[in-house]
Coordinates of C-alpha atoms in Angstrom, one line a residue:
M1 CA -0.1 0.0 -0.1
S2 CA 1.4 3.3 -1.1
K3 CA 1.7 6.4 1.0
D4 CA -1.2 8.2 -0.7
E5 CA -3.5 5.3 -0.4
A6 CA -2.8 5.2 3.4
V7 CA -3.5 8.7 3.7
Q8 CA -6.8 8.2 1.9
H9 CA -7.8 5.3 4.1
A10 CA -7.0 7.3 7.3
Q11 CA -8.7 10.5 6.4
P12 CA -12.4 9.3 6.7
G13 CA -11.5 8.1 10.5
A14 CA -9.9 11.3 11.2
A15 CA -12.7 13.4 10.1
V16 CA -15.1 11.4 12.3
I17 CA -12.9 11.8 15.3
N18 CA -12.6 15.5 14.8
L19 CA -16.3 15.8 14.3
G20 CA -17.1 14.0 17.6
A21 CA -14.5 16.2 19.4
Q22 CA -16.2 19.3 18.2
L23 CA -19.7 18.1 19.3
N24 CA -18.3 17.1 22.9
A25 CA -16.7 20.6 23.0
G26 CA -19.8 22.4 22.0
A27 CA -21.9 20.4 24.5
A28 CA -19.3 21.1 27.0
G29 CA -19.5 25.0 26.3
Q30 CA -23.3 24.8 26.6
Q31 CA -22.9 23.2 30.0
D32 CA -20.4 25.8 31.2
T33 CA -22.7 28.7 30.6
A34 CA -24.4 30.6 33.4
G35 CA -27.8 29.7 32.3
A36 CA -27.0 25.9 32.0
L37 CA -25.5 26.0 35.6
L38 CA -28.7 27.7 37.1
R39 CA -30.9 25.2 35.1
E40 CA -29.1 22.1 36.1
A41 CA -29.1 23.3 39.8
R42 CA -32.9 24.0 39.4
Q43 CA -33.7 20.6 37.8
S44 CA -31.7 18.8 40.3
Q45 CA -33.8 20.1 43.1
G46 CA -36.9 19.4 41.2
L47 CA -38.0 22.9 41.3
D48 CA -40.5 24.2 38.5
I49 CA -39.3 27.4 36.8
A50 CA -42.7 28.9 37.3
T51 CA -42.5 28.2 41.0
L52 CA -39.0 29.8 41.1
A53 CA -40.5 32.9 39.3
A54 CA -43.1 33.1 41.9
L55 CA -40.6 32.9 44.8
L56 CA -38.5 35.6 43.3
K57 CA -41.5 37.7 42.2
V58 CA -40.1 38.2 38.7
P59 CA -41.8 37.5 35.2
L60 CA -41.4 33.9 34.0
H61 CA -40.0 35.0 30.6
K62 CA -37.1 36.7 32.3
L63 CA -36.0 33.5 34.1
Q64 CA -36.5 31.6 30.7
A65 CA -34.1 34.0 29.2
L66 CA -31.4 33.8 31.8
E67 CA -31.5 30.0 31.6
Q68 CA -31.3 30.1 27.8
D69 CA -28.4 32.7 27.9
R70 CA -30.4 35.2 26.2
L71 CA -29.0 38.1 27.8
D72 CA -30.2 40.5 25.1
L73 CA -33.7 39.9 26.3
L74 CA -33.0 41.1 29.6
P75 CA -32.8 44.9 30.5
D76 CA -29.1 45.2 31.2
P77 CA -26.2 43.0 32.7
V78 CA -26.7 44.6 36.0
F79 CA -30.2 43.1 36.1
A80 CA -29.0 39.9 34.9
R81 CA -26.3 39.4 37.5
A82 CA -28.8 40.4 40.2
L83 CA -31.2 37.8 39.0
A84 CA -28.6 35.2 38.7
S85 CA -27.5 36.1 42.3
S86 CA -31.2 35.5 43.6
M87 CA -31.6 32.2 42.0
C88 CA -28.3 31.1 43.5
R89 CA -29.7 31.9 46.7
I90 CA -32.9 30.2 46.3
L91 CA -31.2 27.3 44.9
K92 CA -28.3 27.2 47.5
L93 CA -25.8 27.5 44.7
D94 CA -22.3 29.1 44.9
P95 CA -22.8 32.3 42.8
A96 CA -19.3 32.9 41.9
P97 CA -19.0 30.5 38.9
V98 CA -22.3 31.8 37.6
L99 CA -21.5 35.4 37.9
H100 CA -18.0 34.6 36.4
R101 CA -19.7 33.4 33.2
L102 CA -21.9 36.6 33.1
P103 CA -20.7 39.8 31.3
A104 CA -19.1 42.2 33.7
I105 CA -20.7 45.5 34.6
S106 CA -17.7 47.5 33.7
A107 CA -18.0 46.4 30.1
F108 CA -21.5 47.6 30.0
K109 CA -20.6 51.0 31.4
V110 CA -18.0 51.3 28.7
T111 CA -20.1 50.4 26.0
S112 CA -22.8 52.8 27.3
Q113 CA -20.3 55.7 27.3
N114 CA -19.1 54.9 23.9
R115 CA -22.4 55.5 22.5
G116 CA -21.9 59.4 22.5
I117 CA -24.2 62.1 21.6
N118 CA -25.8 60.0 18.8
A119 CA -27.5 57.9 21.6
P120 CA -31.4 57.5 20.8
F121 CA -33.5 59.5 23.0
R122 CA -36.2 57.7 24.9
A123 CA -39.2 59.9 25.1
R124 CA -41.2 59.8 28.2
S125 CA -44.5 57.8 28.1
G126 CA -47.4 60.1 27.8
R127 CA -49.3 58.4 30.6
H128 CA -46.6 59.8 33.1
A129 CA -47.0 63.5 31.7
A130 CA -50.8 63.4 31.5
P131 CA -51.9 67.0 32.5
L132 CA -53.9 67.7 35.7
W133 CA -57.3 68.2 33.6
A134 CA -56.8 64.7 32.3
H135 CA -57.4 63.3 35.9
I136 CA -59.9 65.9 36.8
S137 CA -62.1 65.1 33.9
R138 CA -62.5 61.5 34.8
P139 CA -66.2 60.7 35.6
A140 CA -65.5 59.3 39.3
V141 CA -63.7 62.7 40.0
L142 CA -66.4 64.8 38.4
V143 CA -69.3 63.1 40.4
G144 CA -67.2 63.6 43.6
L145 CA -66.9 67.3 42.9
A146 CA -70.5 67.7 42.2
L147 CA -71.5 66.0 45.4
L148 CA -69.2 68.3 47.2
L149 CA -70.4 71.3 45.5
G150 CA -74.1 70.2 46.4
A151 CA -73.2 69.8 49.9
L152 CA -71.7 73.2 50.0
V153 CA -74.9 74.7 48.6
L154 CA -77.2 73.1 51.0
I155 CA -75.1 74.3 54.0
F156 CA -74.8 77.8 53.1
L157 CA -77.9 78.5 50.9
P158 CA -80.3 78.9 54.1
S159 CA -78.0 81.5 55.6
I160 CA -77.5 83.5 52.3
Q161 CA -81.3 83.6 51.9
Q162 CA -81.9 84.9 55.3
E163 CA -79.2 87.6 54.8
I164 CA -80.8 88.7 51.5
A165 CA -84.4 88.8 53.1
R166 CA -83.1 90.7 56.0
H167 CA -81.5 93.4 53.6
R168 CA -84.6 93.5 51.6
Q169 CA -86.7 93.9 54.8
G170 CA -84.4 96.7 55.9
G171 CA -84.6 98.6 52.7
Q172 CA -88.4 98.2 52.5
D173 CA -88.7 99.8 56.0
A174 CA -86.2 102.6 55.3
A175 CA -88.3 103.4 52.2
N176 CA -91.8 103.3 54.0
P177 CA -91.6 103.5 57.7
T178 CA -95.4 103.2 58.1
Q179 CA -95.5 100.1 56.1
L180 CA -97.9 97.4 57.9
V181 CA -96.0 94.5 59.4
E182 CA -98.0 91.6 60.2
P183 CA -96.2 89.0 62.2
A184 CA -97.7 85.6 63.0
S185 CA -99.7 86.2 66.3
V186 CA -102.9 85.0 68.0
T187 CA -105.9 87.0 66.8
T188 CA -108.0 88.6 69.7
T189 CA -111.7 88.7 69.3
V190 CA -113.5 91.5 71.0
T191 CA -117.0 91.3 71.8
T192 CA -119.2 94.3 72.4
P193 CA -122.7 94.7 73.3
V194 CA -125.4 95.6 70.7
S195 CA -126.4 98.9 72.7
A196 CA -123.8 101.3 73.4
G197 CA -126.0 103.9 74.9
S198 CA -125.8 102.5 78.5
E199 CA -122.8 104.0 80.3
S200 CA -123.0 101.5 83.1
S201 CA -122.6 98.6 80.8
G202 CA -118.8 97.7 80.4
M203 CA -117.2 95.2 78.3
T204 CA -117.0 91.4 79.2
P205 CA -113.6 90.3 79.5
N206 CA -112.5 87.1 77.8
P207 CA -108.9 85.7 78.9
S208 CA -108.6 83.5 75.8
L209 CA -109.6 86.3 73.3
G210 CA -108.5 89.4 75.0
S211 CA -110.2 92.0 77.1
M212 CA -112.2 95.2 76.6
V213 CA -111.5 97.9 79.2
P214 CA -114.3 100.3 80.2
A215 CA -114.2 104.0 79.4
D216 CA -113.8 105.1 83.1
V217 CA -110.8 102.8 83.3
A218 CA -108.9 103.2 80.0
T219 CA -107.3 106.4 78.9
P220 CA -109.9 108.2 77.0
A221 CA -109.2 108.9 73.5
T222 CA -108.1 112.1 72.5
P223 CA -111.1 114.4 71.4
P224 CA -111.0 115.4 67.9
N225 CA -110.7 119.0 68.7
T226 CA -107.4 118.5 70.7
L227 CA -105.6 116.9 67.8
S228 CA -103.0 118.8 65.7
S229 CA -104.8 121.4 63.4
A230 CA -102.6 120.2 60.6
G231 CA -104.1 116.5 60.9
A232 CA -106.9 115.5 58.8
V233 CA -110.3 114.6 60.3
D234 CA -112.5 111.8 58.7
V235 CA -114.7 110.3 61.4
N236 CA -117.9 108.7 60.8
P237 CA -120.1 109.1 64.0
D238 CA -122.0 105.7 63.0
A239 CA -118.7 103.9 62.4
A240 CA -118.1 100.5 64.5
I241 CA -114.5 101.2 65.0
T242 CA -112.7 104.7 65.2
F243 CA -108.9 105.3 64.9
S244 CA -106.9 108.3 66.0
A245 CA -103.2 108.5 65.3
K246 CA -100.7 110.1 67.5
G247 CA -98.0 109.3 65.1
A248 CA -97.1 107.6 61.7
S249 CA -99.0 104.2 61.8
R250 CA -100.9 102.0 59.5
I251 CA -104.4 100.1 59.6
K252 CA -105.8 97.2 58.0
V253 CA -109.3 96.0 58.5
T254 CA -111.0 93.0 56.8
D255 CA -114.7 92.1 57.1
A256 CA -116.4 88.9 57.2
K257 CA -116.4 88.3 53.7
G258 CA -112.6 89.0 53.3
V259 CA -113.1 92.3 51.9
V260 CA -110.5 94.9 52.9
V261 CA -112.6 97.8 54.0
M262 CA -109.6 100.0 55.3
D263 CA -106.0 99.7 54.3
R264 CA -104.1 103.1 54.8
A265 CA -101.4 104.9 56.5
F266 CA -102.1 107.4 59.2
R267 CA -100.0 110.5 60.0
T268 CA -99.9 112.3 63.4
G269 CA -103.3 113.8 64.1
E270 CA -105.5 111.8 61.5
S271 CA -108.6 110.2 62.5
A272 CA -110.9 107.8 60.6
G273 CA -113.7 105.4 61.2
V274 CA -114.7 102.2 59.6
S275 CA -117.6 99.8 59.5
G276 CA -118.5 96.6 57.9
A277 CA -120.0 93.0 58.1
P278 CA -118.9 91.6 61.5
P279 CA -116.6 90.2 62.7
L280 CA -114.1 92.9 61.5
V281 CA -110.3 91.8 61.7
V282 CA -108.2 94.6 62.5
V283 CA -104.3 94.9 62.4
V284 CA -102.6 97.8 63.8
S285 CA -98.9 98.6 63.2
R286 CA -97.0 100.8 65.5
A287 CA -99.9 100.2 68.1
N288 CA -98.2 102.6 70.6
L289 CA -98.9 105.5 68.4
M290 CA -102.7 104.7 67.7
Q291 CA -105.8 105.2 69.9
V292 CA -108.9 102.8 69.1
Q293 CA -112.5 103.4 70.0
V294 CA -115.1 100.5 69.5
R295 CA -118.6 101.7 69.3
G296 CA -117.7 104.8 71.3
Q297 CA -115.7 103.0 74.0
A298 CA -112.0 103.3 74.1
F299 CA -110.1 99.8 73.4
D300 CA -106.9 98.9 75.3
L301 CA -104.4 98.1 72.5
A302 CA -101.7 97.0 74.7
S303 CA -103.5 93.8 75.8
V304 CA -103.5 92.6 72.3
T305 CA -100.1 94.0 71.2
K306 CA -97.1 91.8 70.2
N307 CA -93.9 93.3 68.7
N308 CA -95.8 96.6 68.8
V309 CA -98.4 95.1 66.3
A310 CA -101.8 94.8 67.5
R311 CA -104.3 92.0 66.1
F312 CA -108.0 91.8 67.3
E313 CA -111.7 90.9 66.1
V314 CA -114.7 93.2 66.7
K315 CA -118.0 91.2 66.5

């Protein structure tokens, strides 16, 4: 056998040996990676990768990327080394061999610094830069603001209405001081005898309705001739009720049919009489400045006066 033939017969075997050596070296290289060490340690302990991800509180795909040596799927080498250290601590594995097979942090820093000014700019996400109005315009926030506004209105509206009514009342009183004021009070009924000719017959008092004071006890009404000469005198001798004003006042008289038979203001020295279908409901404002006679007999307004307003009935 010649030398050339021997070489030809020897070459196929050498090729097979070289191919096997390369496969063994590749397998050994794959077993020597950080991901392979971590995967082998996890499988030897019978620990599922999903359970390990739950223990480490990291996404499952990041553990899978580390075990498959897909470091490009991880944020950076710092995160990869920290995750590998955490896995070693859970698996009770020495982290030094694993970290030795991972990229160094310094290399990552140099690479990052070499990017220069042309490094891509990462814009901030729009959801982090949302304006304040975007949060306020949400339905839940708007409903809360509406409820708060309604509560404030309910709290402060009564006091505001009272202030407005008080100012209006003050303005009306200043514009017309003799305007009739009719506060809520108990109406007093005055019962008078049909015949007024007997001087000895007096008024019958009624505690629940008011009282009539006889002429010899009550202060007599000022005769018309003693009033101021400037005042007007309009007294009907047959009038059921006679009014004589000592100052600015106002009278309102309503008959049994609800017809207002008198509603006027009195000045100092004015006198007037009124008649109508009984009972007559009488309201006198500023009662301290008014004298009243019922069928010729003086009537005591003080007994039926409240807040300087007298209310009574004449039957």
